[in-house]
PDB file of C-alpha atoms in Angstrom:
ATOM      1  CA  GLN V   1      14.284   9.968  10.273  1.00  0.00           C
ATOM      2  CA  GLU V   2      18.015   9.358   9.039  1.00  0.00           C
ATOM      3  CA  PRO V   3      19.059  13.050   7.863  1.00  0.00           C
ATOM      4  CA  SER V   4      20.557  11.923   4.467  1.00  0.00           C
ATOM      5  CA  LEU V   5      16.275  11.333   3.520  1.00  0.00           C
ATOM      6  CA  SER V   6      15.001  14.627   5.272  1.00  0.00           C
ATOM      7  CA  HIS V   7      16.210  17.004   2.170  1.00  0.00           C
ATOM      8  CA  HIS V   8      12.618  17.514   1.476  1.00  0.00           C
ATOM      9  CA  GLN V   9      11.895  19.751   4.586  1.00  0.00           C
ATOM     10  CA  SER V  10       9.462  16.623   5.672  1.00  0.00           C
ATOM     11  CA  GLU V  11      11.264  16.745   9.907  1.00  0.00           C
ATOM     12  CA  GLY V  12       8.526  16.659  13.056  1.00  0.00           C
ATOM     13  CA  LEU V  13       4.976  15.958  13.434  1.00  0.00           C
ATOM     14  CA  ARG V  14       3.193  16.718  10.086  1.00  0.00           C
ATOM     15  CA  GLY V  15      -0.457  15.518  11.442  1.00  0.00           C
ATOM     16  CA  ASP V  16      -2.673  14.431  13.755  1.00  0.00           C
ATOM     17  CA  CYS V  17      -1.810  12.101  16.426  1.00  0.00           C
ATOM     18  CA  TYR V  18      -3.677   9.106  17.690  1.00  0.00           C
ATOM     19  CA  ILE V  19      -3.374   6.783  20.719  1.00  0.00           C
ATOM     20  CA  ASP V  20      -5.453   3.325  20.288  1.00  0.00           C
ATOM     21  CA  PHE V  21      -5.514   0.859  23.292  1.00  0.00           C
ATOM     22  CA  LEU V  22      -6.465  -2.482  21.787  1.00  0.00           C
ATOM     23  CA  PRO V  23      -7.652  -5.362  22.966  1.00  0.00           C
ATOM     24  CA  GLU V  24      -5.184  -8.842  23.358  1.00  0.00           C
ATOM     25  CA  VAL V  25      -7.167 -10.439  20.256  1.00  0.00           C
ATOM     26  CA  ARG V  26      -7.707  -8.197  17.161  1.00  0.00           C
ATOM     27  CA  VAL V  27      -7.192  -7.332  13.614  1.00  0.00           C
ATOM     28  CA  LYS V  28      -3.270  -7.086  12.935  1.00  0.00           C
ATOM     29  CA  ASP V  29      -3.982  -6.337   9.060  1.00  0.00           C
ATOM     30  CA  ILE V  30      -5.961  -6.703   6.187  1.00  0.00           C
ATOM     31  CA  HIS V  31      -6.129  -7.289   2.426  1.00  0.00           C
ATOM     32  CA  VAL V  32      -9.317  -6.378   0.456  1.00  0.00           C
ATOM     33  CA  LYS V  33      -8.648  -7.757  -3.572  1.00  0.00           C
ATOM     34  CA  THR V  34     -11.015  -6.326  -5.919  1.00  0.00           C
ATOM     35  CA  SER V  35     -11.079  -7.708  -9.474  1.00  0.00           C
ATOM     36  CA  TRP V  36     -13.598  -5.947 -12.060  1.00  0.00           C
ATOM     37  CA  ARG V  37     -13.149  -8.704 -14.476  1.00  0.00           C
ATOM     38  CA  LYS V  38     -14.059 -11.303 -11.988  1.00  0.00           C
ATOM     39  CA  ALA V  39     -16.829  -9.012 -10.057  1.00  0.00           C
ATOM     40  CA  LEU V  40     -15.182 -10.825  -7.342  1.00  0.00           C
ATOM     41  CA  VAL V  41     -14.099  -8.912  -3.564  1.00  0.00           C
ATOM     42  CA  GLY V  42     -12.484 -10.182  -1.115  1.00  0.00           C
ATOM     43  CA  ALA V  43     -10.427  -9.885   1.749  1.00  0.00           C
ATOM     44  CA  LYS V  44      -6.899 -11.669   3.748  1.00  0.00           C
ATOM     45  CA  THR V  45      -7.670 -10.519   7.480  1.00  0.00           C
ATOM     46  CA  GLU V  46      -5.080 -11.351  10.523  1.00  0.00           C
ATOM     47  CA  ILE V  47      -6.398 -11.663  13.514  1.00  0.00           C
ATOM     48  CA  GLU V  48      -3.522 -11.523  16.313  1.00  0.00           C
ATOM     49  CA  ASN V  49      -3.500 -12.418  19.819  1.00  0.00           C
ATOM     50  CA  VAL V  50      -0.846 -10.941  21.996  1.00  0.00           C
ATOM     51  CA  GLY V  51      -2.881 -12.389  25.490  1.00  0.00           C
ATOM     52  CA  ALA V  52      -1.440 -15.675  27.655  1.00  0.00           C
ATOM     53  CA  GLU V  53      -4.068 -17.970  26.579  1.00  0.00           C
ATOM     54  CA  PRO V  54      -6.006 -19.142  22.981  1.00  0.00           C
ATOM     55  CA  ALA V  55      -8.902 -17.360  21.939  1.00  0.00           C
ATOM     56  CA  GLU V  56     -11.761 -18.567  20.139  1.00  0.00           C
ATOM     57  CA  VAL V  57     -13.251 -15.602  17.266  1.00  0.00           C
ATOM     58  CA  GLU V  58     -16.151 -15.068  15.307  1.00  0.00           C
ATOM     59  CA  VAL V  59     -15.294 -12.562  12.266  1.00  0.00           C
ATOM     60  CA  ARG V  60     -17.923 -10.437  10.750  1.00  0.00           C
ATOM     61  CA  GLN V  61     -17.271  -8.248   7.356  1.00  0.00           C
ATOM     62  CA  TYR V  62     -19.264  -6.068   5.505  1.00  0.00           C
ATOM     63  CA  VAL V  63     -18.482  -3.253   3.177  1.00  0.00           C
ATOM     64  CA  THR V  64     -19.934  -0.106   3.792  1.00  0.00           C
ATOM     65  CA  GLU V  65     -21.063   3.395   1.783  1.00  0.00           C
ATOM     66  CA  ALA V  66     -22.067   6.723   3.712  1.00  0.00           C
ATOM     67  CA  GLY V  67     -23.089   4.518   6.923  1.00  0.00           C
ATOM     68  CA  ARG V  68     -24.946   1.742   4.965  1.00  0.00           C
ATOM     69  CA  ILE V  69     -24.235  -1.760   4.327  1.00  0.00           C
ATOM     70  CA  ARG V  70     -23.718  -2.363   0.836  1.00  0.00           C
ATOM     71  CA  TYR V  71     -22.046  -6.120   0.910  1.00  0.00           C
ATOM     72  CA  THR V  72     -21.774  -8.534   3.506  1.00  0.00           C
ATOM     73  CA  LEU V  73     -18.746 -11.175   3.314  1.00  0.00           C
ATOM     74  CA  PRO V  74     -18.865 -14.695   5.052  1.00  0.00           C
ATOM     75  CA  SER V  75     -18.638 -14.783   8.580  1.00  0.00           C
ATOM     76  CA  ALA V  76     -15.924 -17.151   9.936  1.00  0.00           C
ATOM     77  CA  LYS V  77     -14.696 -18.894  13.155  1.00  0.00           C
ATOM     78  CA  VAL V  78     -11.450 -19.170  14.364  1.00  0.00           C
ATOM     79  CA  ARG V  79      -8.750 -20.843  16.734  1.00  0.00           C
ATOM     80  CA  VAL V  80      -5.836 -17.528  17.561  1.00  0.00           C
ATOM     81  CA  PRO V  81      -3.132 -19.474  19.639  1.00  0.00           C
ATOM     82  CA  ALA V  82      -1.781 -17.384  22.686  1.00  0.00           C
ATOM     83  CA  GLY V  83       1.256 -15.715  21.037  1.00  0.00           C
ATOM     84  CA  GLU V  84       0.395 -15.990  17.721  1.00  0.00           C
ATOM     85  CA  THR V  85      -1.809 -14.954  14.430  1.00  0.00           C
ATOM     86  CA  ALA V  86      -4.395 -16.672  12.777  1.00  0.00           C
ATOM     87  CA  SER V  87      -5.606 -14.988   9.026  1.00  0.00           C
ATOM     88  CA  VAL V  88      -9.013 -15.612   7.843  1.00  0.00           C
ATOM     89  CA  LYS V  89      -9.514 -15.073   3.479  1.00  0.00           C
ATOM     90  CA  ARG V  90     -13.542 -14.828   2.684  1.00  0.00           C
ATOM     91  CA  GLY V  91     -14.611 -13.267  -0.389  1.00  0.00           C
ATOM     92  CA  GLY V  92     -17.674 -13.182  -2.936  1.00  0.00           C
ATOM     93  CA  ARG V  93     -19.387 -11.815  -5.994  1.00  0.00           C
ATOM     94  CA  TRP V  94     -20.342  -8.501  -6.066  1.00  0.00           C
ATOM     95  CA  ALA V  95     -22.485  -7.462  -9.012  1.00  0.00           C
ATOM     96  CA  ASP V  96     -22.971  -3.601  -8.917  1.00  0.00           C
ATOM     97  CA  PRO V  97     -19.961  -2.161  -7.164  1.00  0.00           C
ATOM     98  CA  LYS V  98     -19.254   1.344  -7.739  1.00  0.00           C
ATOM     99  CA  LEU V  99     -15.869   1.658  -9.554  1.00  0.00           C
ATOM    100  CA  TRP V 100     -13.371   3.594  -8.349  1.00  0.00           C
ATOM    101  CA  GLY V 101     -12.056   5.893 -11.473  1.00  0.00           C
ATOM    102  CA  ILE V 102      -9.817   9.106 -11.723  1.00  0.00           C
ATOM    103  CA  GLY V 103     -12.758  11.000 -13.358  1.00  0.00           C
ATOM    104  CA  GLY V 104     -14.425  11.373 -16.688  1.00  0.00           C
ATOM    105  CA  GLU V 105     -14.990   8.630 -18.653  1.00  0.00           C
ATOM    106  CA  TYR V 106     -12.940   6.261 -16.079  1.00  0.00           C
ATOM    107  CA  GLY V 107     -15.922   7.429 -13.250  1.00  0.00           C
ATOM    108  CA  GLU V 108     -15.393   9.547  -9.765  1.00  0.00           C
ATOM    109  CA  PRO V 109     -12.972   8.511  -7.484  1.00  0.00           C
ATOM    110  CA  HIS V 110     -15.224   6.261  -5.127  1.00  0.00           C
ATOM    111  CA  LEU V 111     -14.314   4.622  -2.017  1.00  0.00           C
ATOM    112  CA  TYR V 112     -15.868   1.984   0.529  1.00  0.00           C
ATOM    113  CA  GLU V 113     -15.330   0.817   3.818  1.00  0.00           C
ATOM    114  CA  LEU V 114     -14.476  -3.226   4.954  1.00  0.00           C
ATOM    115  CA  VAL V 115     -15.486  -3.015   8.233  1.00  0.00           C
ATOM    116  CA  THR V 116     -14.330  -6.035   9.966  1.00  0.00           C
ATOM    117  CA  ASP V 117     -16.007  -6.736  13.846  1.00  0.00           C
ATOM    118  CA  VAL V 118     -14.309  -9.795  16.237  1.00  0.00           C
ATOM    119  CA  SER V 119     -16.541 -11.541  18.942  1.00  0.00           C
ATOM    120  CA  CYS V 120     -15.643 -13.549  22.011  1.00  0.00           C
ATOM    121  CA  ASN V 121     -18.343 -15.817  23.404  1.00  0.00           C
ATOM    122  CA  GLY V 122     -20.839 -13.199  21.986  1.00  0.00           C
ATOM    123  CA  ARG V 123     -19.418 -10.096  22.590  1.00  0.00           C
ATOM    124  CA  ARG V 124     -17.076  -7.543  20.145  1.00  0.00           C
ATOM    125  CA  ILE V 125     -13.600  -7.095  21.282  1.00  0.00           C
ATOM    126  CA  ASP V 126     -12.407  -4.934  18.325  1.00  0.00           C
ATOM    127  CA  ARG V 127     -13.743  -3.317  15.491  1.00  0.00           C
ATOM    128  CA  HIS V 128     -11.222  -2.200  12.582  1.00  0.00           C
ATOM    129  CA  VAL V 129     -12.114  -0.072   9.557  1.00  0.00           C
ATOM    130  CA  GLN V 130     -10.493  -0.545   6.185  1.00  0.00           C
ATOM    131  CA  GLU V 131     -11.368   1.775   3.508  1.00  0.00           C
ATOM    132  CA  PHE V 132     -10.442   1.106  -0.114  1.00  0.00           C
ATOM    133  CA  GLY V 133     -11.637   1.367  -3.917  1.00  0.00           C
ATOM    134  CA  PHE V 134     -12.891  -1.419  -6.261  1.00  0.00           C
ATOM    135  CA  ARG V 135     -10.787  -1.470  -8.940  1.00  0.00           C
ATOM    136  CA  GLU V 136      -8.756  -3.746 -11.441  1.00  0.00           C
ATOM    137  CA  PHE V 137      -5.858  -2.329 -13.712  1.00  0.00           C
ATOM    138  CA  TRP V 138      -3.935  -4.678 -15.465  1.00  0.00           C
ATOM    139  CA  ILE V 139      -1.688  -4.608 -18.265  1.00  0.00           C
ATOM    140  CA  HIS V 140      -2.260  -6.349 -21.782  1.00  0.00           C
ATOM    141  CA  HIS V 141       0.822  -6.666 -24.330  1.00  0.00           C
ATOM    142  CA  THR V 142       1.844  -2.747 -24.117  1.00  0.00           C
ATOM    143  CA  ASP V 143      -1.387  -1.347 -22.628  1.00  0.00           C
ATOM    144  CA  PHE V 144      -2.746  -0.702 -19.664  1.00  0.00           C
ATOM    145  CA  PHE V 145      -6.273  -1.252 -18.704  1.00  0.00           C
ATOM    146  CA  LEU V 146      -8.407   0.366 -15.784  1.00  0.00           C
ATOM    147  CA  ASN V 147     -11.583  -1.117 -15.016  1.00  0.00           C
ATOM    148  CA  GLY V 148     -11.691  -2.715 -18.777  1.00  0.00           C
ATOM    149  CA  ARG V 149     -10.804   0.890 -20.119  1.00  0.00           C
ATOM    150  CA  ARG V 150      -7.363   1.641 -21.910  1.00  0.00           C
ATOM    151  CA  ILE V 151      -5.729   4.110 -20.112  1.00  0.00           C
ATOM    152  CA  ILE V 152      -2.332   6.082 -21.360  1.00  0.00           C
ATOM    153  CA  LEU V 153       0.027   7.036 -18.154  1.00  0.00           C
ATOM    154  CA  GLN V 154       0.927  10.613 -18.480  1.00  0.00           C
ATOM    155  CA  GLY V 155       3.568  11.474 -15.176  1.00  0.00           C
ATOM    156  CA  ASP V 156       5.543  13.750 -13.892  1.00  0.00           C
ATOM    157  CA  VAL V 157       8.484  12.304 -11.363  1.00  0.00           C
ATOM    158  CA  GLY V 158      10.060  13.283  -8.352  1.00  0.00           C
ATOM    159  CA  GLN V 159       7.009  14.245  -6.327  1.00  0.00           C
ATOM    160  CA  PRO V 160       7.695  16.158  -2.796  1.00  0.00           C
ATOM    161  CA  HIS V 161       5.201  16.906  -0.460  1.00  0.00           C
ATOM    162  CA  GLY V 162       2.567  14.784  -1.769  1.00  0.00           C
ATOM    163  CA  ASP V 163       1.253  14.592   1.923  1.00  0.00           C
ATOM    164  CA  LEU V 164       0.641  18.285   2.583  1.00  0.00           C
ATOM    165  CA  ALA V 165      -3.135  18.917   1.733  1.00  0.00           C
ATOM    166  CA  LYS V 166      -2.548  22.369   0.352  1.00  0.00           C
ATOM    167  CA  TRP V 167       0.202  20.880  -2.108  1.00  0.00           C
ATOM    168  CA  ARG V 168      -2.024  18.507  -3.230  1.00  0.00           C
ATOM    169  CA  ASP V 169      -4.640  21.111  -3.968  1.00  0.00           C
ATOM    170  CA  VAL V 170      -2.531  23.193  -5.589  1.00  0.00           C
ATOM    171  CA  VAL V 171       0.174  21.637  -7.653  1.00  0.00           C
ATOM    172  CA  TRP V 172      -2.218  18.483  -8.088  1.00  0.00           C
ATOM    173  CA  THR V 173      -4.896  20.528  -9.680  1.00  0.00           C
ATOM    174  CA  ILE V 174      -2.623  22.421 -11.963  1.00  0.00           C
ATOM    175  CA  HIS V 175      -0.898  18.506 -12.963  1.00  0.00           C
ATOM    176  CA  ARG V 176      -4.222  17.141 -13.990  1.00  0.00           C
ATOM    177  CA  ALA V 177      -4.539  20.533 -15.900  1.00  0.00           C
ATOM    178  CA  ASP V 178      -1.900  19.893 -18.033  1.00  0.00           C
ATOM    179  CA  GLY V 179      -3.357  16.295 -18.405  1.00  0.00           C
ATOM    180  CA  ILE V 180      -1.190  14.336 -15.883  1.00  0.00           C
ATOM    181  CA  ASN V 181      -3.078  11.368 -14.786  1.00  0.00           C
ATOM    182  CA  ILE V 182      -0.164   9.485 -12.431  1.00  0.00           C
ATOM    183  CA  LEU V 183       2.672  11.270  -9.738  1.00  0.00           C
ATOM    184  CA  ARG V 184       5.902   8.918  -8.598  1.00  0.00           C
ATOM    185  CA  LEU V 185       6.219   9.594  -4.966  1.00  0.00           C
ATOM    186  CA  HIS V 186       9.812   9.626  -4.770  1.00  0.00           C
ATOM    187  CA  ASP V 187      12.577   9.998  -1.847  1.00  0.00           C
ATOM    188  CA  GLY V 188      11.321  12.226   1.007  1.00  0.00           C
ATOM    189  CA  GLU V 189       7.620  10.987   0.713  1.00  0.00           C
ATOM    190  CA  TYR V 190       7.535   7.966  -0.825  1.00  0.00           C
ATOM    191  CA  TRP V 191       6.685   6.167   2.852  1.00  0.00           C
ATOM    192  CA  SER V 192       3.535   8.262   3.449  1.00  0.00           C
ATOM    193  CA  GLU V 193       0.255   6.908   2.943  1.00  0.00           C
ATOM    194  CA  ARG V 194      -1.789  10.704   3.429  1.00  0.00           C
ATOM    195  CA  SER V 195       0.038  10.757  -0.316  1.00  0.00           C
ATOM    196  CA  ALA V 196      -1.911   7.759  -1.127  1.00  0.00           C
ATOM    197  CA  SER V 197      -4.745   8.662   0.705  1.00  0.00           C
ATOM    198  CA  GLY V 198      -4.666  12.019  -0.821  1.00  0.00           C
ATOM    199  CA  ALA V 199      -5.092  10.419  -4.302  1.00  0.00           C
ATOM    200  CA  ASP V 200      -6.879   8.309  -3.558  1.00  0.00           C
ATOM    201  CA  ARG V 201     -10.045  10.657  -2.424  1.00  0.00           C
ATOM    202  CA  VAL V 202      -9.182  13.176  -5.807  1.00  0.00           C
ATOM    203  CA  GLY V 203      -8.081  10.077  -8.603  1.00  0.00           C
ATOM    204  CA  MET V 204      -4.610  10.815  -9.235  1.00  0.00           C
ATOM    205  CA  LEU V 205      -2.672   7.451  -9.765  1.00  0.00           C
ATOM    206  CA  LEU V 206       0.966   6.696  -7.857  1.00  0.00           C
ATOM    207  CA  TYR V 207       4.070   5.122  -9.060  1.00  0.00           C
ATOM    208  CA  VAL V 208       5.850   4.311  -5.634  1.00  0.00           C
ATOM    209  CA  GLN V 209       9.322   4.109  -5.405  1.00  0.00           C
ATOM    210  CA  MET V 210      11.132   1.910  -2.770  1.00  0.00           C
ATOM    211  CA  TYR V 211      15.083   1.678  -1.822  1.00  0.00           C
ATOM    212  CA  PRO V 212      16.747  -1.438  -1.016  1.00  0.00           C
ATOM    213  CA  GLN V 213      20.044  -1.469   1.241  1.00  0.00           C
ATOM    214  CA  LEU V 214      22.857  -1.808  -0.610  1.00  0.00           C
ATOM    215  CA  ASP V 215      26.488  -3.213  -0.009  1.00  0.00           C
ATOM    216  CA  LEU V 216      27.173  -2.074   3.488  1.00  0.00           C
ATOM    217  CA  ARG V 217      30.806  -2.819   3.986  1.00  0.00           C
ATOM    218  CA  TYR V 218      31.616   0.415   2.716  1.00  0.00           C
ATOM    219  CA  GLY V 219      29.129   2.548   5.186  1.00  0.00           C
ATOM    220  CA  ARG V 220      27.530   5.190   3.511  1.00  0.00           C
ATOM    221  CA  GLY V 221      30.660   5.953   1.604  1.00  0.00           C
ATOM    222  CA  LYS V 222      30.554   4.672  -2.385  1.00  0.00           C
ATOM    223  CA  ARG V 223      31.980   1.486  -3.280  1.00  0.00           C
ATOM    224  CA  PRO V 224      35.968   1.466  -4.580  1.00  0.00           C
ATOM    225  CA  LYS V 225      36.335   0.972  -8.072  1.00  0.00           C
ATOM    226  CA  ASP V 226      38.150  -2.113  -7.725  1.00  0.00           C
ATOM    227  CA  ALA V 227      36.556  -3.628  -4.650  1.00  0.00           C
ATOM    228  CA  PRO V 228      35.268  -7.471  -5.963  1.00  0.00           C
ATOM    229  CA  ILE V 229      31.617  -7.643  -6.114  1.00  0.00           C
ATOM    230  CA  ILE V 230      29.471  -9.946  -3.853  1.00  0.00           C
ATOM    231  CA  PRO V 231      28.718 -13.396  -6.210  1.00  0.00           C
ATOM    232  CA  VAL V 232      24.765 -13.751  -5.361  1.00  0.00           C
ATOM    233  CA  GLU V 233      25.227 -16.274  -3.742  1.00  0.00           C
ATOM    234  CA  GLU V 234      26.892 -15.036  -0.811  1.00  0.00           C
ATOM    235  CA  TRP V 235      24.537 -12.061  -1.245  1.00  0.00           C
ATOM    236  CA  THR V 236      21.247 -13.589  -0.441  1.00  0.00           C
ATOM    237  CA  LYS V 237      22.738 -15.383   3.115  1.00  0.00           C
ATOM    238  CA  ARG V 238      23.484 -11.492   3.937  1.00  0.00           C
ATOM    239  CA  PRO V 239      21.713  -9.249   6.648  1.00  0.00           C
ATOM    240  CA  GLU V 240      21.509  -6.684   3.768  1.00  0.00           C
ATOM    241  CA  HIS V 241      19.271  -8.956   1.649  1.00  0.00           C
ATOM    242  CA  ALA V 242      17.154 -10.209   4.598  1.00  0.00           C
ATOM    243  CA  TRP V 243      16.206  -6.615   6.045  1.00  0.00           C
ATOM    244  CA  ASN V 244      15.229  -5.684   2.081  1.00  0.00           C
ATOM    245  CA  LEU V 245      13.145  -8.482   2.102  1.00  0.00           C
ATOM    246  CA  ALA V 246      11.399  -7.682   5.410  1.00  0.00           C
ATOM    247  CA  ASN V 247      10.866  -3.748   4.134  1.00  0.00           C
ATOM    248  CA  TYR V 248       9.800  -4.528   0.597  1.00  0.00           C
ATOM    249  CA  GLU V 249       7.312  -6.670   2.684  1.00  0.00           C
ATOM    250  CA  ARG V 250       6.293  -3.861   4.910  1.00  0.00           C
ATOM    251  CA  TRP V 251       5.984  -0.919   2.228  1.00  0.00           C
ATOM    252  CA  PHE V 252       3.871  -3.509   0.185  1.00  0.00           C
ATOM    253  CA  ARG V 253       1.737  -3.850   3.137  1.00  0.00           C
ATOM    254  CA  MET V 254       1.209   0.293   3.794  1.00  0.00           C
ATOM    255  CA  PHE V 255       0.518   0.576   0.073  1.00  0.00           C
ATOM    256  CA  ARG V 256      -1.915  -2.212  -1.038  1.00  0.00           C
ATOM    257  CA  ASN V 257      -4.683  -1.392  -0.107  1.00  0.00           C
ATOM    258  CA  HIS V 258      -4.712   2.506  -2.412  1.00  0.00           C
ATOM    259  CA  PRO V 259      -6.611   2.250  -5.346  1.00  0.00           C
ATOM    260  CA  SER V 260      -4.565   4.940  -6.120  1.00  0.00           C
ATOM    261  CA  VAL V 261      -1.443   2.984  -6.198  1.00  0.00           C
ATOM    262  CA  VAL V 262      -0.991   0.757  -9.496  1.00  0.00           C
ATOM    263  CA  VAL V 263       2.881   0.664  -9.653  1.00  0.00           C
ATOM    264  CA  TRP V 264       5.697   0.178  -7.956  1.00  0.00           C
ATOM    265  CA  SER V 265       8.970  -0.117  -8.276  1.00  0.00           C
ATOM    266  CA  THR V 266      11.640  -1.496  -5.951  1.00  0.00           C
ATOM    267  CA  ASP V 267      14.435   1.139  -7.046  1.00  0.00           C
ATOM    268  CA  ASN V 268      15.330   4.804  -7.983  1.00  0.00           C
ATOM    269  CA  GLU V 269      16.981   4.051 -10.638  1.00  0.00           C
ATOM    270  CA  ILE V 270      18.614   0.406 -11.529  1.00  0.00           C
ATOM    271  CA  LEU V 271      21.506   0.054  -8.972  1.00  0.00           C
ATOM    272  CA  THR V 272      23.405  -2.557  -8.042  1.00  0.00           C
ATOM    273  CA  GLN V 273      26.101  -3.743  -5.280  1.00  0.00           C
ATOM    274  CA  ALA V 274      28.312  -1.039  -7.782  1.00  0.00           C
ATOM    275  CA  TRP V 275      26.378   1.726  -6.742  1.00  0.00           C
ATOM    276  CA  ASP V 276      27.079   4.989  -8.865  1.00  0.00           C
ATOM    277  CA  THR V 277      30.555   3.836  -9.858  1.00  0.00           C
TER     278      THR V 277
END
């Protein structure tokens, strides 16, 4: 962790560590999508092959709740070339899921698991489990809606320590008692999935934030007031811009399956090349 980002006392290991032994052909990533308005559930699944030979695999996916299958997606067969990744998209209508909500009139924060089995020659070689909530959040004119119900967002900014369970138990309970239903993850733990997982379970909405990498010509110092501004056409060719795009994709992949995350911000404030000058 960079020293400049460690000011929330977040150094070191803060949870359990696991070592996974994965097969050469495995699930790389899954994006679960749900739509309340269309009664749809679907998934985009990436199958990775790090082996030296191409693989013909079958992908089976089903939604479980408390260990029981509640919904099954259509299976698919896909060829994954050696050293490459193949995508599988499957979906269907689900008329009666339990919706994810924030409590009260919005319903309880109910979670499901999407189980993905990858088989080759009739033998299962990988199993991936992705937790998700069936919910849809959207904006209509100036109003916010959660699963068809208008919702007033009442938030708190600059939330540290969201990845600590004890902090959530104490502070988030106080926030909810004060009518706060959305928190902005800022600075030290904006990259923490533990914060989002905790919010998924208690029914707290999240506003997640990222920082872009700005002009590195001056290191970590401030841009001189008389320094020339880089034209947009030139900026898009710079390594900082390419790094930002790749980092935003990593950030999106990290949070996209969490039903608690409903607002995304690509910056802390509206910073430009001018930095704070």
